[in-house]
Amino acid sequence: MPGHRKVGLCETAVIHRNNPAQFDAFGPSRYALTMAILSDRWIREQAQANGMIEPFVEAQRREGCISYGLSSYGYDARVADEFKLFTNVDNAIVDPKDFSANSFVDRQTDVCIIPPNSFALARTVEYFRVPRDVLVICLGKSTYARCGIIVNVTPLEPEWEGHVTLEFSNTTPLPARIYANEGVAQVIFIESDEPCETSYRERGGKYQGQRGVTLPRI
């Protein structure tokens, strides 16, 4: 496929050392798989032709804001104005198997203030549709990281679609501001040269098609 590199001799040797029986039986073409980080050109094409990112901003916006939009090898997603702030007013216990609505309060605001050493959930402005042979990694922007604000997102799996739920941790002893409709995380698209056997959609993933801020599900 376009953009994929050939496997070198050293890499082939490592594959042979770790999987000698499989390598000898099937040859390097079956096991010497590569992963390619996809460029701005590919991201633009997929967004415009297949709705991979909606809404899509095809040039980086940075004037007077935390940057967002298409970058060289990724896309800087924005946080929407919907937040769930965790609270202990009702002495609720955070249980991933039995998540209680008493654990948080809802806020819709252009600037969300997270209390010291606290946590909030939010979502991206963008709705994503991941191709079958692609895995997506999300990394928090350095602007927030340098302020002690950690943005955590688990990988977006092949054929998953939805708004991305964002997890913010304020690790500082001070209140922290999160700016809605501005950049929050860089999304990196990694393509395999072999499609997966079973995609997230095919196995009926519980977060498929999620919209808004989505709480834990079992």
Short mmCIF file of C-alpha atoms in Angstrom, two decimals:
data_model
loop_
_atom_site.label_atom_id
_atom_site.label_comp_id
_atom_site.label_asym_id
_atom_site.label_seq_id
_atom_site.Cartn_x
_atom_site.Cartn_y
_atom_site.Cartn_z
CA MET A 1 0.00 0.00 0.00
CA PRO A 2 1.20 3.58 -0.59
CA GLY A 3 3.50 4.95 2.09
CA HIS A 4 4.54 1.58 3.52
CA ARG A 5 8.22 0.83 3.87
CA LYS A 6 9.93 -2.50 3.20
CA VAL A 7 11.12 -4.61 6.10
CA GLY A 8 14.89 -4.46 6.46
CA LEU A 9 17.26 -7.34 7.12
CA CYS A 10 17.72 -6.51 10.81
CA GLU A 11 13.97 -6.31 11.37
CA THR A 12 13.47 -9.60 9.52
CA ALA A 13 16.13 -11.22 11.71
CA VAL A 14 14.32 -10.11 14.87
CA ILE A 15 11.06 -11.58 13.57
CA HIS A 16 12.85 -14.84 12.74
CA ARG A 17 14.48 -15.00 16.17
CA ASN A 18 11.19 -14.44 18.02
CA ASN A 19 9.01 -16.63 15.78
CA PRO A 20 11.29 -19.13 14.01
CA ALA A 21 8.67 -21.83 13.39
CA GLN A 22 6.06 -19.46 12.03
CA PHE A 23 8.64 -17.59 9.95
CA ASP A 24 9.99 -20.76 8.37
CA ALA A 25 6.52 -22.13 7.66
CA PHE A 26 4.93 -19.03 6.14
CA GLY A 27 7.85 -16.85 5.10
CA PRO A 28 8.48 -13.17 5.87
CA SER A 29 5.49 -11.81 3.93
CA ARG A 30 3.03 -13.25 6.49
CA TYR A 31 4.71 -12.11 9.69
CA ALA A 32 6.86 -9.11 8.74
CA LEU A 33 3.98 -6.66 9.08
CA THR A 34 4.62 -2.93 9.27
CA MET A 35 2.69 0.01 10.68
CA ALA A 36 2.79 3.43 9.02
CA ILE A 37 2.00 6.82 10.57
CA LEU A 38 -0.29 8.58 8.10
CA SER A 39 0.26 12.08 6.77
CA ASP A 40 -1.81 15.24 6.51
CA ARG A 41 -2.58 14.41 2.86
CA TRP A 42 -4.11 11.04 3.78
CA ILE A 43 -6.03 12.50 6.73
CA ARG A 44 -7.50 15.24 4.52
CA GLU A 45 -8.55 12.75 1.84
CA GLN A 46 -10.26 10.44 4.34
CA ALA A 47 -11.99 13.28 6.14
CA GLN A 48 -13.33 14.85 2.96
CA ALA A 49 -14.22 11.65 1.09
CA ASN A 50 -15.36 9.35 3.92
CA GLY A 51 -16.30 11.62 6.82
CA MET A 52 -13.50 10.26 9.02
CA ILE A 53 -13.48 13.52 11.03
CA GLU A 54 -16.57 15.73 11.31
CA PRO A 55 -16.37 18.70 11.49
CA PHE A 56 -12.96 18.83 9.82
CA VAL A 57 -10.57 21.82 9.95
CA GLU A 58 -7.99 21.35 7.21
CA ALA A 59 -5.50 23.98 8.39
CA GLN A 60 -4.02 24.50 11.83
CA ARG A 61 -5.75 27.29 13.79
CA ARG A 62 -3.60 28.82 16.51
CA GLU A 63 -4.26 32.56 16.65
CA GLY A 64 -5.36 33.50 20.18
CA CYS A 65 -6.28 29.92 21.09
CA ILE A 66 -4.87 26.50 21.93
CA SER A 67 -4.19 25.16 18.44
CA TYR A 68 -6.45 22.70 16.64
CA GLY A 69 -6.97 21.28 13.16
CA LEU A 70 -4.85 19.33 10.69
CA SER A 71 -1.13 18.99 11.46
CA SER A 72 1.75 17.29 9.60
CA TYR A 73 1.12 13.76 10.86
CA GLY A 74 -2.02 14.06 12.91
CA TYR A 75 -5.06 16.09 13.81
CA ASP A 76 -5.50 18.31 16.88
CA ALA A 77 -9.01 17.69 18.20
CA ARG A 78 -11.07 20.19 20.21
CA VAL A 79 -12.92 19.74 23.48
CA ALA A 80 -16.66 20.51 23.44
CA ASP A 81 -18.44 22.66 26.04
CA GLU A 82 -19.95 19.67 27.92
CA PHE A 83 -18.20 18.63 31.14
CA LYS A 84 -18.81 16.22 34.01
CA LEU A 85 -16.92 17.28 37.15
CA PHE A 86 -16.39 14.71 39.87
CA THR A 87 -17.64 15.60 43.35
CA ASN A 88 -17.74 13.93 46.77
CA VAL A 89 -20.74 15.91 48.07
CA ASP A 90 -22.85 12.74 48.36
CA ASN A 91 -19.94 10.51 49.42
CA ALA A 92 -20.38 8.41 46.28
CA ILE A 93 -17.89 5.67 45.43
CA VAL A 94 -16.44 5.62 41.92
CA ASP A 95 -17.12 2.10 40.68
CA PRO A 96 -16.46 1.26 36.99
CA LYS A 97 -18.96 -1.63 37.24
CA ASP A 98 -21.70 0.44 38.86
CA PHE A 99 -21.12 4.08 38.02
CA SER A 100 -23.34 6.43 40.03
CA ALA A 101 -24.74 9.73 38.73
CA ASN A 102 -23.99 11.15 42.21
CA SER A 103 -20.29 11.01 41.37
CA PHE A 104 -20.34 14.16 39.25
CA VAL A 105 -22.06 17.41 38.39
CA ASP A 106 -22.79 18.56 34.82
CA ARG A 107 -21.49 21.84 33.45
CA GLN A 108 -21.97 23.43 30.03
CA THR A 109 -19.54 26.28 29.75
CA ASP A 110 -16.90 27.91 27.54
CA VAL A 111 -14.35 27.67 30.37
CA CYS A 112 -14.46 24.73 32.77
CA ILE A 113 -12.59 25.04 36.07
CA ILE A 114 -11.38 21.73 37.50
CA PRO A 115 -10.71 21.86 41.27
CA PRO A 116 -7.24 21.00 42.63
CA ASN A 117 -6.31 17.29 42.41
CA SER A 118 -9.62 16.55 40.77
CA PHE A 119 -10.95 14.98 37.58
CA ALA A 120 -13.43 15.71 34.80
CA LEU A 121 -14.90 14.02 31.76
CA ALA A 122 -15.57 15.78 28.47
CA ARG A 123 -15.82 14.94 24.77
CA THR A 124 -14.39 16.07 21.46
CA VAL A 125 -16.18 18.48 19.16
CA GLU A 126 -15.29 16.09 16.34
CA TYR A 127 -17.05 12.83 15.51
CA PHE A 128 -14.58 10.17 14.30
CA ARG A 129 -15.00 7.17 11.99
CA VAL A 130 -11.91 4.93 12.05
CA PRO A 131 -11.04 2.87 8.92
CA ARG A 132 -10.75 -0.89 9.26
CA ASP A 133 -6.95 -1.09 8.86
CA VAL A 134 -6.16 1.88 11.12
CA LEU A 135 -5.52 2.29 14.86
CA VAL A 136 -5.75 5.78 16.35
CA ILE A 137 -3.65 7.03 19.27
CA CYS A 138 -4.58 10.24 21.16
CA LEU A 139 -1.99 12.25 23.08
CA GLY A 140 -2.69 15.30 25.24
CA LYS A 141 -1.37 18.63 24.00
CA SER A 142 1.80 19.96 25.61
CA THR A 143 0.11 23.27 26.48
CA TYR A 144 -2.04 21.47 29.05
CA ALA A 145 0.67 19.00 30.09
CA ARG A 146 2.98 21.90 31.05
CA CYS A 147 0.24 23.15 33.36
CA GLY A 148 -0.04 19.81 35.14
CA ILE A 149 -3.26 18.88 33.33
CA ILE A 150 -3.21 15.33 31.99
CA VAL A 151 -5.50 14.39 29.10
CA ASN A 152 -6.06 10.65 28.81
CA VAL A 153 -7.73 8.85 25.90
CA THR A 154 -7.61 5.13 25.15
CA PRO A 155 -6.84 4.04 21.55
CA LEU A 156 -9.59 4.28 18.93
CA GLU A 157 -9.92 0.83 17.39
CA PRO A 158 -10.57 -0.19 13.76
CA GLU A 159 -14.13 0.68 12.61
CA TRP A 160 -14.99 2.42 15.88
CA GLU A 161 -16.96 5.63 15.50
CA GLY A 162 -18.25 8.31 17.84
CA HIS A 163 -17.32 11.36 19.89
CA VAL A 164 -14.13 10.70 21.83
CA THR A 165 -14.63 10.82 25.60
CA LEU A 166 -11.79 12.80 27.19
CA GLU A 167 -10.48 12.33 30.72
CA PHE A 168 -8.86 15.35 32.40
CA SER A 169 -6.78 15.05 35.57
CA ASN A 170 -5.73 18.24 37.35
CA THR A 171 -2.59 17.06 39.14
CA THR A 172 -1.84 20.47 40.65
CA PRO A 173 -2.85 21.97 44.06
CA LEU A 174 -4.52 24.84 42.14
CA PRO A 175 -7.76 25.17 40.13
CA ALA A 176 -7.23 24.62 36.40
CA ARG A 177 -9.04 26.04 33.37
CA ILE A 178 -10.08 24.01 30.32
CA TYR A 179 -11.09 26.04 27.25
CA ALA A 180 -14.00 24.65 25.23
CA ASN A 181 -13.84 24.65 21.41
CA GLU A 182 -10.03 24.79 21.49
CA GLY A 183 -7.34 22.15 20.98
CA VAL A 184 -6.89 19.46 23.60
CA ALA A 185 -5.31 16.33 22.09
CA GLN A 186 -3.39 15.25 19.00
CA VAL A 187 -4.86 12.29 17.14
CA ILE A 188 -2.35 10.08 15.29
CA PHE A 189 -3.46 7.58 12.64
CA ILE A 190 -1.45 4.36 12.31
CA GLU A 191 -2.14 2.04 9.36
CA SER A 192 -1.29 -1.66 9.23
CA ASP A 193 -0.48 -3.47 6.00
CA GLU A 194 -2.86 -6.24 7.07
CA PRO A 195 -6.51 -5.54 8.02
CA CYS A 196 -7.57 -6.92 11.40
CA GLU A 197 -9.53 -10.18 11.53
CA THR A 198 -12.32 -8.70 13.66
CA SER A 199 -13.01 -4.97 13.99
CA TYR A 200 -14.48 -3.10 16.95
CA ARG A 201 -17.79 -2.74 15.10
CA GLU A 202 -17.97 -6.44 14.24
CA ARG A 203 -17.51 -7.56 17.83
CA GLY A 204 -20.23 -5.17 19.01
CA GLY A 205 -18.05 -2.85 21.08
CA LYS A 206 -20.03 -1.19 23.88
CA TYR A 207 -18.89 2.33 23.00
CA GLN A 208 -19.70 2.07 19.29
CA GLY A 209 -21.51 5.17 17.99
CA GLN A 210 -21.25 7.04 21.30
CA ARG A 211 -22.39 10.66 21.32
CA GLY A 212 -21.82 13.22 24.02
CA VAL A 213 -19.86 12.52 27.21
CA THR A 214 -20.17 8.74 27.70
CA LEU A 215 -19.89 7.15 31.14
CA PRO A 216 -18.40 3.70 31.88
CA ARG A 217 -20.41 0.74 30.58
CA ILE A 218 -20.30 -2.98 31.35
#
